[in-house]
PDB file of C-alpha atoms in Angstrom:
ATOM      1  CA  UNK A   8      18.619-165.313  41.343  1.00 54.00           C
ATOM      2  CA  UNK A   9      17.430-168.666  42.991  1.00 51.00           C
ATOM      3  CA  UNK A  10      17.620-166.875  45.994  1.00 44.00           C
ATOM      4  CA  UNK A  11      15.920-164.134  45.288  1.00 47.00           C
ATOM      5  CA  UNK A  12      12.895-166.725  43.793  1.00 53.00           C
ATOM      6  CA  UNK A  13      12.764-169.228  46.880  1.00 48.00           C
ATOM      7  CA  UNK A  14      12.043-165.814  48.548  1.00 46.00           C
ATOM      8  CA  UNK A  15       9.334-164.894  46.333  1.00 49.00           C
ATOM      9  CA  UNK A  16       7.775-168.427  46.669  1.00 47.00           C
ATOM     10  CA  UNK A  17       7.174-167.832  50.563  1.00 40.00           C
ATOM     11  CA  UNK A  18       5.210-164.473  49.859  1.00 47.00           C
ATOM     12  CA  UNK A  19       3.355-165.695  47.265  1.00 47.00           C
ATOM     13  CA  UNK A  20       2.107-168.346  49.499  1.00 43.00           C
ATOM     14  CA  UNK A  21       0.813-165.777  51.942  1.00 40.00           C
ATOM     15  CA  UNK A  22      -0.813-163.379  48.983  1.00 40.00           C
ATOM     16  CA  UNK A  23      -4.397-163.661  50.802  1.00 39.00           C
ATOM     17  CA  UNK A  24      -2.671-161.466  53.210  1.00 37.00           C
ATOM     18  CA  UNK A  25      -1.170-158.841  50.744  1.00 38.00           C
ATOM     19  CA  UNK A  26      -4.164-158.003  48.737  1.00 47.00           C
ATOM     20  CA  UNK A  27      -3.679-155.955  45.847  1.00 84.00           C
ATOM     21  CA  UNK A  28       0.709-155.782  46.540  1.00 94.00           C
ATOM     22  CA  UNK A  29       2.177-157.537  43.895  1.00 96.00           C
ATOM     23  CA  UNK A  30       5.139-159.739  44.754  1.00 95.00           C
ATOM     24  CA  UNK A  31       6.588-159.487  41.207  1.00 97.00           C
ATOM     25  CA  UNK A  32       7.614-157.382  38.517  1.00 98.00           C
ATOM     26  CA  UNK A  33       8.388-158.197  35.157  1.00 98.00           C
ATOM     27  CA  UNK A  34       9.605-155.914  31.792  1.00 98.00           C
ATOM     28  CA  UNK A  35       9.053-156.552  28.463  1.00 98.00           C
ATOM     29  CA  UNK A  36       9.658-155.599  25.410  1.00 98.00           C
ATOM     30  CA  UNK A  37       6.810-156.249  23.141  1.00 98.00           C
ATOM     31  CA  UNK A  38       7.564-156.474  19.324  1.00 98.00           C
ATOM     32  CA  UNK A  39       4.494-156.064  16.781  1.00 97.00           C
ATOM     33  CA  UNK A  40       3.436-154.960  13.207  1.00 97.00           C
ATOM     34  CA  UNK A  41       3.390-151.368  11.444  1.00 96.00           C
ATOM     35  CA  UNK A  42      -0.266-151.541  10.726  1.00 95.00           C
ATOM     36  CA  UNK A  43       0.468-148.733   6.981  1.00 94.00           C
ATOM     37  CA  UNK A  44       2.954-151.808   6.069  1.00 93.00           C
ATOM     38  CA  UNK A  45       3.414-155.038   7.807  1.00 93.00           C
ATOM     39  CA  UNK A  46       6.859-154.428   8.620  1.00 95.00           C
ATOM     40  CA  UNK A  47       7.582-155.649  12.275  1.00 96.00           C
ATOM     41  CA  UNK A  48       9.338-152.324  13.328  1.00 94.00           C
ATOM     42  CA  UNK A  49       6.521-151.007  16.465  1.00 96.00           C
ATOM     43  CA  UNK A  50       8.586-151.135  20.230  1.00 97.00           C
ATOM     44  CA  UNK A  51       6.598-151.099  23.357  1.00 97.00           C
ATOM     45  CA  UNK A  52       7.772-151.637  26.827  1.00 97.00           C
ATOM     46  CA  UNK A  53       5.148-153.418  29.327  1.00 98.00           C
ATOM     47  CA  UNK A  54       5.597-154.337  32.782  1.00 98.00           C
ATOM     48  CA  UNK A  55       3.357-157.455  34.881  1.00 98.00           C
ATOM     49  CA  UNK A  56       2.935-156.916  38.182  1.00 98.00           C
ATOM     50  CA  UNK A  57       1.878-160.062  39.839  1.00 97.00           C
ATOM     51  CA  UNK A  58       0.750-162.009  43.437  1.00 94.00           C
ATOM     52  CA  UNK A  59      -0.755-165.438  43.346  1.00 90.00           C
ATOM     53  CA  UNK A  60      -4.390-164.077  42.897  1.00 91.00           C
ATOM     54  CA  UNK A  61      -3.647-160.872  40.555  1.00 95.00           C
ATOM     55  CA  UNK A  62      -1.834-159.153  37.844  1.00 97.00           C
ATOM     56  CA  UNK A  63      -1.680-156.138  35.720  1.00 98.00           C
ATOM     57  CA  UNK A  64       0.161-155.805  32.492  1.00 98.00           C
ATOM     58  CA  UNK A  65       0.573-152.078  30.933  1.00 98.00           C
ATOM     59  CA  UNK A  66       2.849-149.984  29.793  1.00 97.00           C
ATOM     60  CA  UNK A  67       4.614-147.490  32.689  1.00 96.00           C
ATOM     61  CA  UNK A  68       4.320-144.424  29.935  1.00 95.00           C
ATOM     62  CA  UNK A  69       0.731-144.862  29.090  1.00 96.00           C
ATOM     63  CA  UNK A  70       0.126-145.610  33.087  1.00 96.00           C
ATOM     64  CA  UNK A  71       1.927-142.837  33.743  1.00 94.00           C
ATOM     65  CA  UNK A  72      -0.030-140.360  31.715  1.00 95.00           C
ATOM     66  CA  UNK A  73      -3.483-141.642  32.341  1.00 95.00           C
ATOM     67  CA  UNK A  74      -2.532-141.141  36.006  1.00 95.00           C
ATOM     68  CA  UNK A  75      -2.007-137.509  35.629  1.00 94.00           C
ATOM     69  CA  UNK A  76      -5.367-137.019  33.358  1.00 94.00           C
ATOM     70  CA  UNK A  77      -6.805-138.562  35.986  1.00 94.00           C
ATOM     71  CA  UNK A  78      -7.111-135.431  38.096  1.00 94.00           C
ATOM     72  CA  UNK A  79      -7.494-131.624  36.872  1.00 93.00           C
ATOM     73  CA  UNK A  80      -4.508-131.198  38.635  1.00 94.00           C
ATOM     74  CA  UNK A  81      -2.179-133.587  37.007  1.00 92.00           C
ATOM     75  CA  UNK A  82      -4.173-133.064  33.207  1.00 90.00           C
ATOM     76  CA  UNK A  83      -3.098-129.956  33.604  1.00 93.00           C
ATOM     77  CA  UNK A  84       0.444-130.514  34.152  1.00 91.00           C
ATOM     78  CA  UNK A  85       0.730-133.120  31.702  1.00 79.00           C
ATOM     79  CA  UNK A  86      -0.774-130.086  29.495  1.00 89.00           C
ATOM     80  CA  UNK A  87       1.966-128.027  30.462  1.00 90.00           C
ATOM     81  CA  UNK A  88       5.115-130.615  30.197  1.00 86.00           C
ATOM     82  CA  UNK A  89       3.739-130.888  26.217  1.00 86.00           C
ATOM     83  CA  UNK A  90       3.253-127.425  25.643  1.00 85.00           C
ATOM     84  CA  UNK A  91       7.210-126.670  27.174  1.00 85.00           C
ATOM     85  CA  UNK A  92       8.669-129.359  24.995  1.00 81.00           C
ATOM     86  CA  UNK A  93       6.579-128.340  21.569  1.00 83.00           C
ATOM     87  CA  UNK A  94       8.055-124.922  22.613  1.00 83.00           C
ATOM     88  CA  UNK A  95      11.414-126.100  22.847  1.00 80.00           C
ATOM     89  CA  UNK A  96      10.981-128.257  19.375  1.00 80.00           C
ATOM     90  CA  UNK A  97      11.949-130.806  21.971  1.00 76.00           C
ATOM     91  CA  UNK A  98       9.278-133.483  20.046  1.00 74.00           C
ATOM     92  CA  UNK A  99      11.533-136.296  21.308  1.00 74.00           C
ATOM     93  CA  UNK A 100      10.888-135.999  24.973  1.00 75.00           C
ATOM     94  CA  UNK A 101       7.093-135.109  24.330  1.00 75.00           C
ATOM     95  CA  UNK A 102       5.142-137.006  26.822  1.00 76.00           C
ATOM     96  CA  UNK A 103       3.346-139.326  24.765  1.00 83.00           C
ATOM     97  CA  UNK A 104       1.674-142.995  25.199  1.00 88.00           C
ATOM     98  CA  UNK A 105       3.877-146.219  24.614  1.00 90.00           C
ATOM     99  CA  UNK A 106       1.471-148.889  24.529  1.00 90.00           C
ATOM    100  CA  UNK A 107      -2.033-148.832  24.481  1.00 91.00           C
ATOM    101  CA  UNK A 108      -3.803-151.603  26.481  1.00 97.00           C
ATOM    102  CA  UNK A 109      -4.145-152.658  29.784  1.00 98.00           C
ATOM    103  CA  UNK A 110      -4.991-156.111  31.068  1.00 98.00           C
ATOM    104  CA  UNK A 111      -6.029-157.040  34.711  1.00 97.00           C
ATOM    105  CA  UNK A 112      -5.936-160.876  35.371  1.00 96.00           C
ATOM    106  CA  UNK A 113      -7.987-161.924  38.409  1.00 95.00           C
ATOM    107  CA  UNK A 114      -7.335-165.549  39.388  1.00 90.00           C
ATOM    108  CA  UNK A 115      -9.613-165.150  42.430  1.00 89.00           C
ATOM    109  CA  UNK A 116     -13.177-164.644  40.452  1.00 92.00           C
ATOM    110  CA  UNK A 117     -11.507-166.282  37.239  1.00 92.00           C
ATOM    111  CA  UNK A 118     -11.864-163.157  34.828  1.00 95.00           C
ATOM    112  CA  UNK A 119      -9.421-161.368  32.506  1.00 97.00           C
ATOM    113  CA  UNK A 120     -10.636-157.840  31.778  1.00 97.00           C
ATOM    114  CA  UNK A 121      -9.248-156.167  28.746  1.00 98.00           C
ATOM    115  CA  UNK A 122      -8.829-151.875  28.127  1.00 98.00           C
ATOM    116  CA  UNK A 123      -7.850-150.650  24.934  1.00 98.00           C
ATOM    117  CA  UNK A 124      -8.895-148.319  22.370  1.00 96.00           C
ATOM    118  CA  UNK A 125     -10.126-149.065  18.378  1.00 95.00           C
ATOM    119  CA  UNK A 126      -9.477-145.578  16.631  1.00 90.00           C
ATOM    120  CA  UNK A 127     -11.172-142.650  18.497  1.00 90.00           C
ATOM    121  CA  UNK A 128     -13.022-144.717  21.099  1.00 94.00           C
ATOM    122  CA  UNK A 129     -12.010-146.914  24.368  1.00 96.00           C
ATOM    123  CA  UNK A 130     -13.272-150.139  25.117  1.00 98.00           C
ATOM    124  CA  UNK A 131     -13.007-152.737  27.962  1.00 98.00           C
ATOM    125  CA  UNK A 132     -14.297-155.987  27.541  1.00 98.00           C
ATOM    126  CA  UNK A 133     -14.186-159.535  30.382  1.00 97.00           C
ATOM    127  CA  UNK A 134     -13.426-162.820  29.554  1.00 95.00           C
ATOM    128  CA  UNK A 135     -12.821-166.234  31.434  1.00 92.00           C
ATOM    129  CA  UNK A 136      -9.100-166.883  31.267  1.00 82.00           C
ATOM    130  CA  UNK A 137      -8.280-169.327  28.739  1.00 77.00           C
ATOM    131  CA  UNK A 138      -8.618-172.830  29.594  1.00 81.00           C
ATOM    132  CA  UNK A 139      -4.908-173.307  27.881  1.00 90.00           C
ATOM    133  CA  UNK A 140      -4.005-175.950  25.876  1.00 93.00           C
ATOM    134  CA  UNK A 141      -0.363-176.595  26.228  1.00 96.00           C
ATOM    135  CA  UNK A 142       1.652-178.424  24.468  1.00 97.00           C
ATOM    136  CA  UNK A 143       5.106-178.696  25.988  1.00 97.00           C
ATOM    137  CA  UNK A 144       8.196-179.989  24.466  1.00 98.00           C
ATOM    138  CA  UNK A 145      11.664-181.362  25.716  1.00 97.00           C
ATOM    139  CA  UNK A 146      13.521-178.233  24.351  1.00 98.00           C
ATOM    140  CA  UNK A 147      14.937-176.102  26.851  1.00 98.00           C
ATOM    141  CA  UNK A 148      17.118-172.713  26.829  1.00 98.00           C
ATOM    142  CA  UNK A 149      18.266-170.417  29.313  1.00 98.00           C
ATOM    143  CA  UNK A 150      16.758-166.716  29.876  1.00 98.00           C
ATOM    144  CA  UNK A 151      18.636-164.110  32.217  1.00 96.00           C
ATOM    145  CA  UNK A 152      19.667-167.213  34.271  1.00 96.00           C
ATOM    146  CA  UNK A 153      16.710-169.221  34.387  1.00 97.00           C
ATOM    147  CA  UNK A 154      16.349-172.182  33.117  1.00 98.00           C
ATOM    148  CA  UNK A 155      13.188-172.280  30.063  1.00 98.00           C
ATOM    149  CA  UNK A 156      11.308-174.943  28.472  1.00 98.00           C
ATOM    150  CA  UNK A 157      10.054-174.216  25.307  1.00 98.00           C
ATOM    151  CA  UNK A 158       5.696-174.772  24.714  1.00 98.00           C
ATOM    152  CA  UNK A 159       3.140-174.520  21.745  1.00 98.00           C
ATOM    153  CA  UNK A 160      -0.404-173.011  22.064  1.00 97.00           C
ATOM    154  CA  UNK A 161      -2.888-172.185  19.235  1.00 96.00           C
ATOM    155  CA  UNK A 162      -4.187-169.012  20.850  1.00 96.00           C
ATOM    156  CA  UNK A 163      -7.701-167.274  19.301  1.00 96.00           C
ATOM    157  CA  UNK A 164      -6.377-167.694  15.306  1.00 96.00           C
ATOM    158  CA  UNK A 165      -2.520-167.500  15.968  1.00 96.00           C
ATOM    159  CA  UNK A 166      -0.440-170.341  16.742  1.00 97.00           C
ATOM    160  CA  UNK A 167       2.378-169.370  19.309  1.00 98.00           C
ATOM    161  CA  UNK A 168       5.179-170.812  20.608  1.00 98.00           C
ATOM    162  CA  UNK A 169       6.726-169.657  24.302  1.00 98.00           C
ATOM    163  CA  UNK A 170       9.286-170.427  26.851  1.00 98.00           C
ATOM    164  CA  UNK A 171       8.791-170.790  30.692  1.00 98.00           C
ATOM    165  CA  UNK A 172      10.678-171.072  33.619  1.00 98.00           C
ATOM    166  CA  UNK A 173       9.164-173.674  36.451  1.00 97.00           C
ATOM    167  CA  UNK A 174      11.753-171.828  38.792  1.00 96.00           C
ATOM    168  CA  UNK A 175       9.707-169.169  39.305  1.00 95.00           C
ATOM    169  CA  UNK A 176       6.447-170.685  39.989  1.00 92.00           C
ATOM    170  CA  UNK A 177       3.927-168.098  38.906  1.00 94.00           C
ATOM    171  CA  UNK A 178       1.651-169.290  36.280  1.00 94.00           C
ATOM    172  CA  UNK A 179       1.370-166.357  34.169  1.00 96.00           C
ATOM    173  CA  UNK A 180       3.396-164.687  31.604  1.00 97.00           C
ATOM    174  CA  UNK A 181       3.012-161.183  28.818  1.00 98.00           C
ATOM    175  CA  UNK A 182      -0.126-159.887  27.707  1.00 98.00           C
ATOM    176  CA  UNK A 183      -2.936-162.998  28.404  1.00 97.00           C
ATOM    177  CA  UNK A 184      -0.708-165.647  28.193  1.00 97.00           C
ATOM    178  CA  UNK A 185      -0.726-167.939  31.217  1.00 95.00           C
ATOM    179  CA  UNK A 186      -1.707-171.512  32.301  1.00 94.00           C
ATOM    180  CA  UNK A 187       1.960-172.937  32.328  1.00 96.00           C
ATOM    181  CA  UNK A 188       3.617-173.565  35.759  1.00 96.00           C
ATOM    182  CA  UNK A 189       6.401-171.414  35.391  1.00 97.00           C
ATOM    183  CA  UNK A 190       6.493-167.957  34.238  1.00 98.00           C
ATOM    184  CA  UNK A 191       6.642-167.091  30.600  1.00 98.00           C
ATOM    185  CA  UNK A 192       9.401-164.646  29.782  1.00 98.00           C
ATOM    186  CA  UNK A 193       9.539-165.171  25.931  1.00 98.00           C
ATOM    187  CA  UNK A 194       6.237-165.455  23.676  1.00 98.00           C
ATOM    188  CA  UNK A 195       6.804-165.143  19.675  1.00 98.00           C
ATOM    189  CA  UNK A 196       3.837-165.857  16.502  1.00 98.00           C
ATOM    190  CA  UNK A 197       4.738-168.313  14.453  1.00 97.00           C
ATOM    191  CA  UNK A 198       4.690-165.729  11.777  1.00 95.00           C
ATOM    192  CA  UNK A 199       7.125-163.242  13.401  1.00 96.00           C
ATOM    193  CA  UNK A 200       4.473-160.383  13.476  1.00 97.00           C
ATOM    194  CA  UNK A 201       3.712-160.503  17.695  1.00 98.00           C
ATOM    195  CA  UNK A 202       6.360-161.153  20.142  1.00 98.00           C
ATOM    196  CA  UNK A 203       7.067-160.464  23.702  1.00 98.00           C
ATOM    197  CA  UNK A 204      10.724-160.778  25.363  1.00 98.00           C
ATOM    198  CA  UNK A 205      11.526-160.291  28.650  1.00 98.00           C
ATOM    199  CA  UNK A 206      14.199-158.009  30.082  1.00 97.00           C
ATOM    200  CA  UNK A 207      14.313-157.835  33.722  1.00 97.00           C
ATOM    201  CA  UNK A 208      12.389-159.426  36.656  1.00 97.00           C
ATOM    202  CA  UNK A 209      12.720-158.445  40.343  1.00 96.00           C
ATOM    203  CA  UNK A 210      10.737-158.666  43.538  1.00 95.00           C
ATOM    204  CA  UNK A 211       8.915-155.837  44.442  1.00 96.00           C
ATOM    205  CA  UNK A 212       5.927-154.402  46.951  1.00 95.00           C
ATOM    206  CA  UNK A 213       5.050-152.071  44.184  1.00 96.00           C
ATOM    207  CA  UNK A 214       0.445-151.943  44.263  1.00 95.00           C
ATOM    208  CA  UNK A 215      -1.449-153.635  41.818  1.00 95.00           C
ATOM    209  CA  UNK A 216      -2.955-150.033  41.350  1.00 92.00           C
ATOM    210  CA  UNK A 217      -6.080-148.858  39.139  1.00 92.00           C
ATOM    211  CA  UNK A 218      -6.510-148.572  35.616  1.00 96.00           C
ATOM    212  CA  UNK A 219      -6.719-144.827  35.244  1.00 96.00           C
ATOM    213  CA  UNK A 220      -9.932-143.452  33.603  1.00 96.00           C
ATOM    214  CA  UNK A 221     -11.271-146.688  33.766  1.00 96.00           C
ATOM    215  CA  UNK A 222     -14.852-145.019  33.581  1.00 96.00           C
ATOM    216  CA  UNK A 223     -14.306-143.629  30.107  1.00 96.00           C
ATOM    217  CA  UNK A 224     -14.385-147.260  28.678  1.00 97.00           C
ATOM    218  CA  UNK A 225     -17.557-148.325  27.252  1.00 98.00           C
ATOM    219  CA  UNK A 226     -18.403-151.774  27.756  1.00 98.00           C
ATOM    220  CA  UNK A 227     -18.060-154.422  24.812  1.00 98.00           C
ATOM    221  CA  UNK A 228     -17.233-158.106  23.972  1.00 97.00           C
ATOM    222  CA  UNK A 229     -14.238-159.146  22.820  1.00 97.00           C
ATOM    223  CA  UNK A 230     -15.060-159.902  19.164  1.00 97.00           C
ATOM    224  CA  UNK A 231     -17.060-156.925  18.525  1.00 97.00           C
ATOM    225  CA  UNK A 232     -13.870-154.745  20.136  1.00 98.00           C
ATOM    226  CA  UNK A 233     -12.283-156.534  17.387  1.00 98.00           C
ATOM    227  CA  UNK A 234     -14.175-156.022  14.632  1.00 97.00           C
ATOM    228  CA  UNK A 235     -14.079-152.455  15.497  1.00 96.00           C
ATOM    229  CA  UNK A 236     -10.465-151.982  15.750  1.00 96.00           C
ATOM    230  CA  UNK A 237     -10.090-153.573  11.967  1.00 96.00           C
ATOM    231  CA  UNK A 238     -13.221-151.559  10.971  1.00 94.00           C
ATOM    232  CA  UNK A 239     -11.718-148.173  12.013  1.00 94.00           C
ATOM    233  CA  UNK A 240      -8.021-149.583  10.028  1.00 94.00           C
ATOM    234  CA  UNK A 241     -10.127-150.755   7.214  1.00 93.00           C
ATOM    235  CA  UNK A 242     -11.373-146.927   6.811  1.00 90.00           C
ATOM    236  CA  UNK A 243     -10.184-144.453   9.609  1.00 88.00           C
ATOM    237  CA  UNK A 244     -10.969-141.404   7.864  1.00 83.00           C
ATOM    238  CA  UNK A 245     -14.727-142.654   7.805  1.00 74.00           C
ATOM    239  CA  UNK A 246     -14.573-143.570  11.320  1.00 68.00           C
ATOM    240  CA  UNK A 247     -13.636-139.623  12.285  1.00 69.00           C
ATOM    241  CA  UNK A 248     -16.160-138.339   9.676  1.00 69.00           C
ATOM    242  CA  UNK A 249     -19.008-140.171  11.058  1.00 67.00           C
ATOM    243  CA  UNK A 250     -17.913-139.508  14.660  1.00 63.00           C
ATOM    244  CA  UNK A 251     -17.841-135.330  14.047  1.00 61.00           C
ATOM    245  CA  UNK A 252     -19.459-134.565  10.762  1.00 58.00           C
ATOM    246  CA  UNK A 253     -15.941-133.403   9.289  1.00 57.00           C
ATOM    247  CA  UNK A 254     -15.616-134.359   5.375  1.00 58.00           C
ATOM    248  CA  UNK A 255     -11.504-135.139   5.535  1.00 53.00           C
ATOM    249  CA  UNK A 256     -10.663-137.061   2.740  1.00 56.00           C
ATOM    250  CA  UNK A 257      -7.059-138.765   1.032  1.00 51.00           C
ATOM    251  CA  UNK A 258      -5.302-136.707  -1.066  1.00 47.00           C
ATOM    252  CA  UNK A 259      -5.127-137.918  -4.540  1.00 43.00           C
ATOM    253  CA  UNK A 260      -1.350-138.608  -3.989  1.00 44.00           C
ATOM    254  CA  UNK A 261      -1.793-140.709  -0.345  1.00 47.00           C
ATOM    255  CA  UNK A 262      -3.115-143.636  -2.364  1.00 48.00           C
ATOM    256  CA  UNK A 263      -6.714-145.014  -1.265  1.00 54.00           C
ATOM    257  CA  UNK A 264      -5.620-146.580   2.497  1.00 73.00           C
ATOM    258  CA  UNK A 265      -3.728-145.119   5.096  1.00 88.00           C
ATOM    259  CA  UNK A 266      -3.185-148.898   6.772  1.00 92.00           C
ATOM    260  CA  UNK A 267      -2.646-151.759   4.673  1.00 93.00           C
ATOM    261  CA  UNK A 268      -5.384-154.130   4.243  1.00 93.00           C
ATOM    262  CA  UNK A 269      -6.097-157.579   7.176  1.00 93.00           C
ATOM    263  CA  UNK A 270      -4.212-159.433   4.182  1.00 92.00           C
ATOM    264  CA  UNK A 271      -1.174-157.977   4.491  1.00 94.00           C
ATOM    265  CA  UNK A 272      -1.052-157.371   8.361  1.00 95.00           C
ATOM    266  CA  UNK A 273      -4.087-158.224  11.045  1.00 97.00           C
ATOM    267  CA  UNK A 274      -4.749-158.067  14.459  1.00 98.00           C
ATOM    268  CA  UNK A 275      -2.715-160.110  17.265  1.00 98.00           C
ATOM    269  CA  UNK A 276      -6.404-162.322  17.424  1.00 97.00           C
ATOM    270  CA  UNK A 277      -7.874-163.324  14.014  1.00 97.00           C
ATOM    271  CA  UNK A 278     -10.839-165.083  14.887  1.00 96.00           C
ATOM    272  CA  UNK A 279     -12.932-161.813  14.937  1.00 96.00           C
ATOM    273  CA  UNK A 280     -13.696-162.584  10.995  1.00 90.00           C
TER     274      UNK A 280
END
C-alpha cells in the first residue's frame, strides 16, 4: 500500500500537467437518516476522484444515469432498461439513483460547488471551501492499512469527529470535508445520524468528468437550498400542489406528515434556521 502511495505522491506533484485526470479514487459508504423516522437505516455508495487541484464526489449510479439522460440516445435506453425490468417484475435491478448530490472541489480558484435537488427541483449553489478549524488529537487507529489520527471539527451546526491518514498526502476527504493533511477515510456526527466510511482506495487515470445535466440546475445559495429542502419535508404534498395545480392530499389514515418533523431528524447542516 505504501508503495502504491509514494507512487501517487510523484503524480500528484506533476497534476498541472494532468488537468482534469484524477490520480485517486476513493469509495464510500455513506450512512444517513430515514427522513419519515429518524432511524439511521439510508445506504449510499460515493466515490472521490481526486488530483492536487480537483475533485468530484458522487455516486457511480446516479452518475451513471444522468450520463445516459444526457443524450436522447442514452434517455432513451435508460427508458427502455426500466420498462424491461418493470416487465419482468424485476423492481430490484430497476435502474434507479443511489445518492443524490454531487460536489466538485476546485482548489485552483478556491470554490466548492454543490448539485442536489430539494423535492421536485435541482439546485447548485458555490461556496469558498471552508477555512477548517481542526482540532487534532493524539488518538490514532488503523484503516485498510493506513495508519489514522483521529480530529474534531464543528462543521455548519454539527460537530464531527474524523480520522485521517498523513500517508496519503491529499488534503481532502467525503462529501466537503477537507483541510487536514492526510486524507479522511472515516467522518461520523457526533449524534450518529451522518457518517461516511471508507472502503477501498486505489490509483487510477479515471477523468474528473462533468456533472451531467448540469444546465438543469437553477442557481441558489447555500442557505436558501436549505431552507428549501426542509420546506418541501416540512410539507411535500404542498410543494407538488403548488408546482402543478394538483389537489393530492393525506389520507385520513397516513397521519398529518409524510417526514417527521426537523425535531426529530434534520438536515446534515443545521444552520439554515
Amino acid at each position: 500500500m505504501r508503495r502504491i502511495f509514494t507512487t501517487i505522491i510523484i503524480c500528484l506533484l506533476t497534476a498541472t500537467a494532468i488537468g482534469q485526470t484524477a490520480e485517486i479514487e476513493v469509495s464510500y459508504t455513506a450512512l444517513s437518516p430515514n427522513f419519515k423516522n429518524g432511524e439511521v437505516d439510508v445506504s449510499n455508495q460515493y466515490v472521490l476522484l481526486a488530483n492536487a487541484k480537483e475533485s468530484k464526489f458522487f455516486s457511480p449510479i446516479t452518475d451513471y444515469i444522468d450520463s445516459l439522460n444526457s443524450t436522447p440516445e442514452g434517455a432513451a435506453k435508460w427508458r427502455e432498461m426500466t420498462r424491461s425490468a418493470a416487465m419482468k417484475g424485476d423492481f430490484d435491478n430497476m435502474p434507479r439513483k443511489d445518492g443524490s448530490y454531487y460536489i466538485v472541489k476546485s482548489a485552483e480558484s478556491n470554490t466548492l460547488r454543490y448539485y442536489d435537488s430539494a423535492g421536485l427541483d435541482e439546485y447548485y449553489y458555490e461556496e469558498t471551501p471552508e477555512d477548517w478549524s481542526w482540532e487534532i488529537s493524539d488518538s490514532i487507529k488503523t484503516i485498510m492499512g493506513y495508519e489514522c489520527v483521529k480530529a474534531y471539527t464543528d462543521f455548519h451546526g454539527r460537530k464531527w469527529s474524523v480520522w485521517f491518514s498523513t500517508d496519503i498526502p491529499v488534503s481532502n476527504g467525503p462529501w466537503k470535508f477537507g483541510g487536514l493533511p492526510g486524507l479522511i477515510l472515516e467522518a461520523s456526527s457526533d449524534d450518529g445520524k451522518y457518517s461516511f466510511f471508507a472502503n477501498g482506495i486505489q490509483q487510477t487515470s479515471k477523468p474528473i468528468g462533468p456533472v451531467y445535466l448540469a444546465e438543469k440546475y437553477e442557481k441558489t445559495d447555500r442557505k436558501n437550498f436549505l431552507k428549501a429542502k426542509r420546506a418541501f419535508l416540512d410539507n411535500p404534498l404542498g410543494s407538488i400542489n403548488a408546482q402543478f395545480g394538483g389537489d393530492i392530499k393525506i389520507s385520513e389514515n397516513s397521519g398529518d406528515q409524510i417526514f417527521a418533523s426537523s425535531e426529530v431528524v434534520d438536515l446534515i447542516e443545521t444552520d439554515y434556521r
